[in-house]
mmCIF file of C-alpha atoms in Angstrom:
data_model
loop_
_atom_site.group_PDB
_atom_site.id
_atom_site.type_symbol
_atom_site.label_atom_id
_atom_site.label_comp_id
_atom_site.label_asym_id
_atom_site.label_seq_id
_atom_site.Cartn_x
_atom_site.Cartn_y
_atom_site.Cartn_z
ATOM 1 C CA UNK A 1 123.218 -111.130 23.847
ATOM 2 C CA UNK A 2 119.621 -111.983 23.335
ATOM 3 C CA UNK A 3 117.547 -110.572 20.744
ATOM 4 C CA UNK A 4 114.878 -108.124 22.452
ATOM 5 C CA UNK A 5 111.558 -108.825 21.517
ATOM 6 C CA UNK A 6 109.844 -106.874 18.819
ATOM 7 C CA UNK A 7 107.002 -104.673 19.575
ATOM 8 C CA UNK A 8 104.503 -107.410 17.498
ATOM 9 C CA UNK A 9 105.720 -109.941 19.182
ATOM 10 C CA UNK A 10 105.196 -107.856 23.042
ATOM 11 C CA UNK A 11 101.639 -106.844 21.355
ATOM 12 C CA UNK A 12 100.696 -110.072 20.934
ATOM 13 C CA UNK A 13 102.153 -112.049 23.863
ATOM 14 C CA UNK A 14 100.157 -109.236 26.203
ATOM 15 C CA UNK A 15 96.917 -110.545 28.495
ATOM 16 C CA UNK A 16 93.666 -109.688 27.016
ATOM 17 C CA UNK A 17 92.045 -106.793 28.665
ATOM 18 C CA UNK A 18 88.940 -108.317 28.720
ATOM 19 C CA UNK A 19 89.582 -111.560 30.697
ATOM 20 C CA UNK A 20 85.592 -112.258 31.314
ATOM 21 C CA UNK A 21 86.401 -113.891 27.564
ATOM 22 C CA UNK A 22 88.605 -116.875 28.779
ATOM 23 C CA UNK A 23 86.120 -117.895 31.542
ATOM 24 C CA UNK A 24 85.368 -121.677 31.146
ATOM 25 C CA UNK A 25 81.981 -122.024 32.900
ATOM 26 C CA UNK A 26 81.792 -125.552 34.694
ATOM 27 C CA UNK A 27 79.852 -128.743 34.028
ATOM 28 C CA UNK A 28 77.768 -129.747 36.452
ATOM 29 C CA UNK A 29 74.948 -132.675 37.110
ATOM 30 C CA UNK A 30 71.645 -132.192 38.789
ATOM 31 C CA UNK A 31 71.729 -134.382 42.101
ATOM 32 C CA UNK A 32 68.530 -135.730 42.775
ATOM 33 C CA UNK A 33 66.800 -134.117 45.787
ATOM 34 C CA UNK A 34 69.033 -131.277 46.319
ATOM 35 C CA UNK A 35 69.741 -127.812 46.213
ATOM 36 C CA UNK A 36 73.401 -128.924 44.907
ATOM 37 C CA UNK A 37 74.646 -130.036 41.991
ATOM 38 C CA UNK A 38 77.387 -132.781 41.022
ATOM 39 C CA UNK A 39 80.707 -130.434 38.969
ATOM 40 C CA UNK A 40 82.446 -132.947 36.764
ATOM 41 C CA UNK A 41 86.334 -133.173 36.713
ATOM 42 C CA UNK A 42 86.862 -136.027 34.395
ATOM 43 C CA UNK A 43 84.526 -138.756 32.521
ATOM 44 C CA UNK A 44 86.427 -142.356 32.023
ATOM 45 C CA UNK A 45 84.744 -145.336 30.466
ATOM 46 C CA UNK A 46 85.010 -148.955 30.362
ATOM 47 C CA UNK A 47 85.307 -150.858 27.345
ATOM 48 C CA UNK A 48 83.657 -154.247 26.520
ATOM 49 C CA UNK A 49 82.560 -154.560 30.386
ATOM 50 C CA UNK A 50 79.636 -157.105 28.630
ATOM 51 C CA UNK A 51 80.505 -160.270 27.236
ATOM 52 C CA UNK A 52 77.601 -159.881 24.631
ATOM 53 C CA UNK A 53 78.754 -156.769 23.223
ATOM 54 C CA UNK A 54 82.038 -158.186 22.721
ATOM 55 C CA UNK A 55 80.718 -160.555 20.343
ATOM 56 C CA UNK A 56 78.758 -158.150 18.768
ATOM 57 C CA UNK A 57 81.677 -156.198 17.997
ATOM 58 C CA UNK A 58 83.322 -158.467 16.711
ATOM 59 C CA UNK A 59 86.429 -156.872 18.013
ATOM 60 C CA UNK A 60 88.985 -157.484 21.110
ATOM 61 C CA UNK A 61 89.685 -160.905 22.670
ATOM 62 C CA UNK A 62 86.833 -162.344 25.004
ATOM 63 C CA UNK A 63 89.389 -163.310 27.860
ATOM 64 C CA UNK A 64 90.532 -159.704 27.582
ATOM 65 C CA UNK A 65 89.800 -157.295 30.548
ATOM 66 C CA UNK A 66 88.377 -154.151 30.141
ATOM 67 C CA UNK A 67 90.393 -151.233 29.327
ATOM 68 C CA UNK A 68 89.645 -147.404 29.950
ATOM 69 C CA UNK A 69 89.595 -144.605 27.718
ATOM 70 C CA UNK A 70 88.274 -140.750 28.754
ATOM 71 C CA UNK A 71 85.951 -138.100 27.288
ATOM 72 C CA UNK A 72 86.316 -134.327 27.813
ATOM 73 C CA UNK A 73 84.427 -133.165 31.014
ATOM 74 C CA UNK A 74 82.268 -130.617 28.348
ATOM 75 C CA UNK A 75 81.079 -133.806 26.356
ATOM 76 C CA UNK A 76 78.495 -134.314 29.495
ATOM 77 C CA UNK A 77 74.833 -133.484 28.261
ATOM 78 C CA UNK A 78 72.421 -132.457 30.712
ATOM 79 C CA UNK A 79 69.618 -131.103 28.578
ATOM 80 C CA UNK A 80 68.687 -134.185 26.578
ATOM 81 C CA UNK A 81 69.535 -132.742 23.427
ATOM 82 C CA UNK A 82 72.352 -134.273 21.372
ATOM 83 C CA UNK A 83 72.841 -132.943 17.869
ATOM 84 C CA UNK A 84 74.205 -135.283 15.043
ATOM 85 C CA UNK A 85 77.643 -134.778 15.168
ATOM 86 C CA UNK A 86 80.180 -133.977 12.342
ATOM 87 C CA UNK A 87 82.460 -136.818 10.554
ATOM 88 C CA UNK A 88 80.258 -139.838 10.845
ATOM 89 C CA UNK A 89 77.592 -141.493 8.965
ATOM 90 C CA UNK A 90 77.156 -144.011 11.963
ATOM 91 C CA UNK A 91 76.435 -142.562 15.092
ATOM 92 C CA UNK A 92 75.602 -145.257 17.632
ATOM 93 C CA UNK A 93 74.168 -144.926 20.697
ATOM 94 C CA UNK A 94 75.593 -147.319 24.113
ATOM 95 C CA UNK A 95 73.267 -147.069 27.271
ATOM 96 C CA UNK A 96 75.560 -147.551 30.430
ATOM 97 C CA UNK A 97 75.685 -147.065 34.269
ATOM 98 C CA UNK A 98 77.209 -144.195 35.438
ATOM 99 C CA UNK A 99 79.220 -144.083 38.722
ATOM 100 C CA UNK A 100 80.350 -140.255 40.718
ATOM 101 C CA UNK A 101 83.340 -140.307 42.535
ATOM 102 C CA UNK A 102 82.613 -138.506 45.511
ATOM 103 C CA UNK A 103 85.779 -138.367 47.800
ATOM 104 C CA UNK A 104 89.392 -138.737 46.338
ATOM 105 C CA UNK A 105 90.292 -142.425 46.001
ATOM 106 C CA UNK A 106 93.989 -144.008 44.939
ATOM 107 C CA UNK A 107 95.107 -147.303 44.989
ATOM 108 C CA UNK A 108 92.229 -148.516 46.666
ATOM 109 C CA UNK A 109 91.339 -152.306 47.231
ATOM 110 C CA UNK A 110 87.906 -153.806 46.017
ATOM 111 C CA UNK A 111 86.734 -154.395 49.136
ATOM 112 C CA UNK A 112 87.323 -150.625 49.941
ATOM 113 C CA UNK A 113 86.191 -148.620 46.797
ATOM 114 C CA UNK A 114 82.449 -148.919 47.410
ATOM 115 C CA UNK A 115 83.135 -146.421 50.260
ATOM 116 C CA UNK A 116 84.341 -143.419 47.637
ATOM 117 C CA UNK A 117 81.462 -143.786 45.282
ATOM 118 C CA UNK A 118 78.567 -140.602 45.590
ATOM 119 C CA UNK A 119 76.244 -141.826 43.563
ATOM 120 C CA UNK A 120 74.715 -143.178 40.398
ATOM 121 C CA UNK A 121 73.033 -141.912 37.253
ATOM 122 C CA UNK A 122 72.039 -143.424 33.422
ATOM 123 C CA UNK A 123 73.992 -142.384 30.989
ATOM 124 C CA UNK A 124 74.896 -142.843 27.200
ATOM 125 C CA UNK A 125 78.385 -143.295 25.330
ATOM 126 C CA UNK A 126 77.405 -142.095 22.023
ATOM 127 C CA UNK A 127 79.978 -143.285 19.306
ATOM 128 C CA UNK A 128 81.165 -142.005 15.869
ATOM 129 C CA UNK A 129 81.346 -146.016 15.140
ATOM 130 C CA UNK A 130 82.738 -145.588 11.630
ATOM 131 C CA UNK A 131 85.092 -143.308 13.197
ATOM 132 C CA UNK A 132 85.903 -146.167 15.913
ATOM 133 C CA UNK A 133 86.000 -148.790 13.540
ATOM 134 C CA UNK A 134 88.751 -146.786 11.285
ATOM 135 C CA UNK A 135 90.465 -146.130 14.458
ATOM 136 C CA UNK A 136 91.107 -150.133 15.842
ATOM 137 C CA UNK A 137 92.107 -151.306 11.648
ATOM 138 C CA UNK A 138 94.573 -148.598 12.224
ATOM 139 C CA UNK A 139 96.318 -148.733 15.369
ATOM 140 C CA UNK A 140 94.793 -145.590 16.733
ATOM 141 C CA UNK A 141 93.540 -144.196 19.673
ATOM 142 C CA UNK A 142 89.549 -144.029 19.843
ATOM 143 C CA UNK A 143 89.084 -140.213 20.502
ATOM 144 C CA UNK A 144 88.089 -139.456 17.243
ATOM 145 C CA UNK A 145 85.213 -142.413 17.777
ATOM 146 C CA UNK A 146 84.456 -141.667 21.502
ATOM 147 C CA UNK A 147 85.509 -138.003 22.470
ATOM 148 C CA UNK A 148 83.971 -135.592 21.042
ATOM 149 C CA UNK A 149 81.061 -132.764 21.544
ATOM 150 C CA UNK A 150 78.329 -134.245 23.216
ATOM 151 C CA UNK A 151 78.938 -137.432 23.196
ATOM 152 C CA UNK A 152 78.377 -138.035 26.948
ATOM 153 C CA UNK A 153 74.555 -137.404 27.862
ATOM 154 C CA UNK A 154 73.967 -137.870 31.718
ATOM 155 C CA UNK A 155 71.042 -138.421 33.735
ATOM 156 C CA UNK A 156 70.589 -136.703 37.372
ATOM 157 C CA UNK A 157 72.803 -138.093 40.274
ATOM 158 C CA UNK A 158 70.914 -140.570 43.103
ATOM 159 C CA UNK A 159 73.095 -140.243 45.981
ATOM 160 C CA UNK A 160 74.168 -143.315 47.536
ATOM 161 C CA UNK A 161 72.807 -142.352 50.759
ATOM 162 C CA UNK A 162 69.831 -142.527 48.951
ATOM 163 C CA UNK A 163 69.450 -145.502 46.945
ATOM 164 C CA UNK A 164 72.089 -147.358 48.332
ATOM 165 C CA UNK A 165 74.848 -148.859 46.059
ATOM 166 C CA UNK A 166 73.368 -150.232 42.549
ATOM 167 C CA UNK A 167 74.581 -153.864 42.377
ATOM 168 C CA UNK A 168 71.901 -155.958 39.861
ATOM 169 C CA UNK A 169 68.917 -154.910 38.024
ATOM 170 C CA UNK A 170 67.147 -153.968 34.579
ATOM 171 C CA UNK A 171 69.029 -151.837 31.792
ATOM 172 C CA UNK A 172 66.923 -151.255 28.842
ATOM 173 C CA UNK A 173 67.102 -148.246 25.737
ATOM 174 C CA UNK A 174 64.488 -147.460 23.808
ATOM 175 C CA UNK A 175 64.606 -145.720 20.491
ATOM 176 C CA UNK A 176 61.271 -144.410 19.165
ATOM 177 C CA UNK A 177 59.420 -146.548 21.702
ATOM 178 C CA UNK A 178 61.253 -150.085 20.551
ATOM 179 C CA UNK A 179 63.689 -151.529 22.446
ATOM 180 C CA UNK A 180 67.249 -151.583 21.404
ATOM 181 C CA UNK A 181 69.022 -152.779 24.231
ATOM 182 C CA UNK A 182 67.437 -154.734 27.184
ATOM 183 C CA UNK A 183 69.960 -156.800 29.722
ATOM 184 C CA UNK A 184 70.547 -157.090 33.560
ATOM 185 C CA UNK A 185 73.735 -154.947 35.401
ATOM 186 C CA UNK A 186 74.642 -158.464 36.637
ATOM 187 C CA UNK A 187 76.320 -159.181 33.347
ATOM 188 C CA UNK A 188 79.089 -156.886 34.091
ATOM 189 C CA UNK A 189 82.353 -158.477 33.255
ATOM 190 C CA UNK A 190 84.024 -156.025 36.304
ATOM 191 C CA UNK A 191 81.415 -154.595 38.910
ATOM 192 C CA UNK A 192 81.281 -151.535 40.174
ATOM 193 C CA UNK A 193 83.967 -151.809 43.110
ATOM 194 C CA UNK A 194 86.087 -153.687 40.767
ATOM 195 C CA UNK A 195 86.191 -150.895 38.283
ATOM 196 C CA UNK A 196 86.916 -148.535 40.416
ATOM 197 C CA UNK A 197 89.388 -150.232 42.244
ATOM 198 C CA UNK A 198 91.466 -150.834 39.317
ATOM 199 C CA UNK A 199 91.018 -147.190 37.814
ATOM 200 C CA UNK A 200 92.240 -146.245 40.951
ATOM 201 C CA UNK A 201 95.643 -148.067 40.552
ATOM 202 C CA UNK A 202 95.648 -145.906 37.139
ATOM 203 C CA UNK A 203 94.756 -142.327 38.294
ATOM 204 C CA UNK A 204 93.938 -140.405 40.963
ATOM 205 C CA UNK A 205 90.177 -140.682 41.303
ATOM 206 C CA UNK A 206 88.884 -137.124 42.919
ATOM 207 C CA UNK A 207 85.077 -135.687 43.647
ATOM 208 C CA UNK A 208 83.510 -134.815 40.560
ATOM 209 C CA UNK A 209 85.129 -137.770 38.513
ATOM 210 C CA UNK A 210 82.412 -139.949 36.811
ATOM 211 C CA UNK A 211 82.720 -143.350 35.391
ATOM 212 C CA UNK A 212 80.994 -144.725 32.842
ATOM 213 C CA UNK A 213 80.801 -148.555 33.339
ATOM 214 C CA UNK A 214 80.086 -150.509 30.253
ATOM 215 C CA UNK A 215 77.632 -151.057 27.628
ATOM 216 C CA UNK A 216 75.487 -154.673 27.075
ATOM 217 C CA UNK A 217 75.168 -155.631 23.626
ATOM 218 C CA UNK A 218 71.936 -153.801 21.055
ATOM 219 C CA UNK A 219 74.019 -150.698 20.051
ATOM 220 C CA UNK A 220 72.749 -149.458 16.964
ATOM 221 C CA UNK A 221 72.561 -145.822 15.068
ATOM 222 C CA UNK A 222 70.267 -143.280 15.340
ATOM 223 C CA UNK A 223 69.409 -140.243 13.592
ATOM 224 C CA UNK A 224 67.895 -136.804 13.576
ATOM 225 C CA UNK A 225 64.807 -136.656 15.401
ATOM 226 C CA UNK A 226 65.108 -140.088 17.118
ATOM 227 C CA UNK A 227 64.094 -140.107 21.056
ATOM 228 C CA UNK A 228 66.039 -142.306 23.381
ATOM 229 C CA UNK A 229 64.628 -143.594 26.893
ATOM 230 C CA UNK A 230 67.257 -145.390 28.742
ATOM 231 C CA UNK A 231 66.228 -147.582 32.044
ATOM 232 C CA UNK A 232 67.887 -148.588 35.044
ATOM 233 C CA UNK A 233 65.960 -150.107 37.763
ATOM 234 C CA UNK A 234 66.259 -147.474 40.739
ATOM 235 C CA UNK A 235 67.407 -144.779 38.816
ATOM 236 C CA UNK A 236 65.757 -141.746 36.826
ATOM 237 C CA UNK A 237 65.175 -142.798 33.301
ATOM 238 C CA UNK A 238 67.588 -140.789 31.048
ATOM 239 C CA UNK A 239 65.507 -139.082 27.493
ATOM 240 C CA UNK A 240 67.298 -137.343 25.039
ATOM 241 C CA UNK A 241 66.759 -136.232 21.602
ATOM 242 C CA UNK A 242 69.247 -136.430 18.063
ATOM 243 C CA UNK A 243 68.912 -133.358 16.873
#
């Protein structure tokens, strides 16, 4: 016969009486000229998606394609203020592209994944590099490098219907005024239907999914009190602040 269950052991199994405690309030993205706003469900990135930053890297094979990694959904900034996180002395900002997944999309072909794509925002990867760097000499996953509090600031959503899809154009950072990074979206290794036509064969893409698309090379660190302006032609510039 099975043991019965102490009463410490009942005591502490029981639900809390005060469930308001394990709420989880929702992310969510301003969408530009609306009432509504975008609720994330997942954030994936693409690695070296820019054949520049590759070589500035020094890491990964040029002929490679790019691979995906994720961040938590809570790791999305929407208040442009990004404090200095724990565990690094080399926090490193990468400006990117961001893509929202607006209707649920698997297995799709390239010529057909335009058609699930919301809209578009700026956004920034910000990196623990040392962290990143200790990671790849080891074998290990990036999350300690990549995933973590924060490290996901987002600009407002431009619905496609909108803007239309991004294809080419400016991307520029600025840090302080100077600017860090400066390149063209047409430098992509994988576009923007390409990437999410192969995520697709990986996961289930659903509404609220955003993709961040790549970085071009000019990653550098920052530090308390710096002020980043990140540019994409057609888009609302992204600002945030290390605080």
């Amino acid at each position: 016969m099975s043991p019965q269950p102490t009463a410490e052991l009942a005591q502490a199994t029981d639900v809390p009486a005060n469930t308001d405690a394990l709420q989880v309030l929702p992310v969510s993205i301003d969408i530009v000229d609306s009432d509504q706003r975008f609720p994330v469900r997942r954030v994936y990135c693409v690695g070296r998606n820019y054949l520049a930053h590759i070589r500035e890297m020094k890491e990964g094979d040029e002929r490679d394609p790019p691979f995906f990694f994720q961040k938590p959904s809570d790791s999305v900034v929407t208040d442009g203020r990004v404090p200095y996180p724990t565990l690094t002395d080399d926090f490193q900002f990468e400006f990117e592209l961001v893509v929202a997944i607006g209707t649920q999309a698997s297995n799709v072909t390239p010529e057909d994944a335009l058609d699930h794509v919301f809209g578009y925002a700026a956004g920034l990867d910000m990196t623990r590099r040392d962290r990143q760097r200790e990671c790849n000499k080891r074998g290990l996953p990036w999350e300690q490098g990549k995933s973590f509090d924060h490290s996901a600031p987002c600009g407002p959503i431009h619905p496609v219907a909108k803007v239309g899809h991004i294809r080419s154009g400016t991307l520029n950072l600025s840090v302080n005024g100077a600017v860090r990074q400066d390149s063209v979206l047409e430098k992509m290794i994988w576009n923007v239907h390409e990437i999410v036509s192969e995520l697709s064969k990986q996961y289930r893409l659903l509404p609220g999914d955003l993709i961040f698309t790549g970085t071009p090379e000019g990653v550098g660190p920052v530090q308390r009190g710096d002020k980043l302006t990140g540019r994409i032609d057609g888009l609302a510039p992204l600002q945030v602040e290390i605080v």
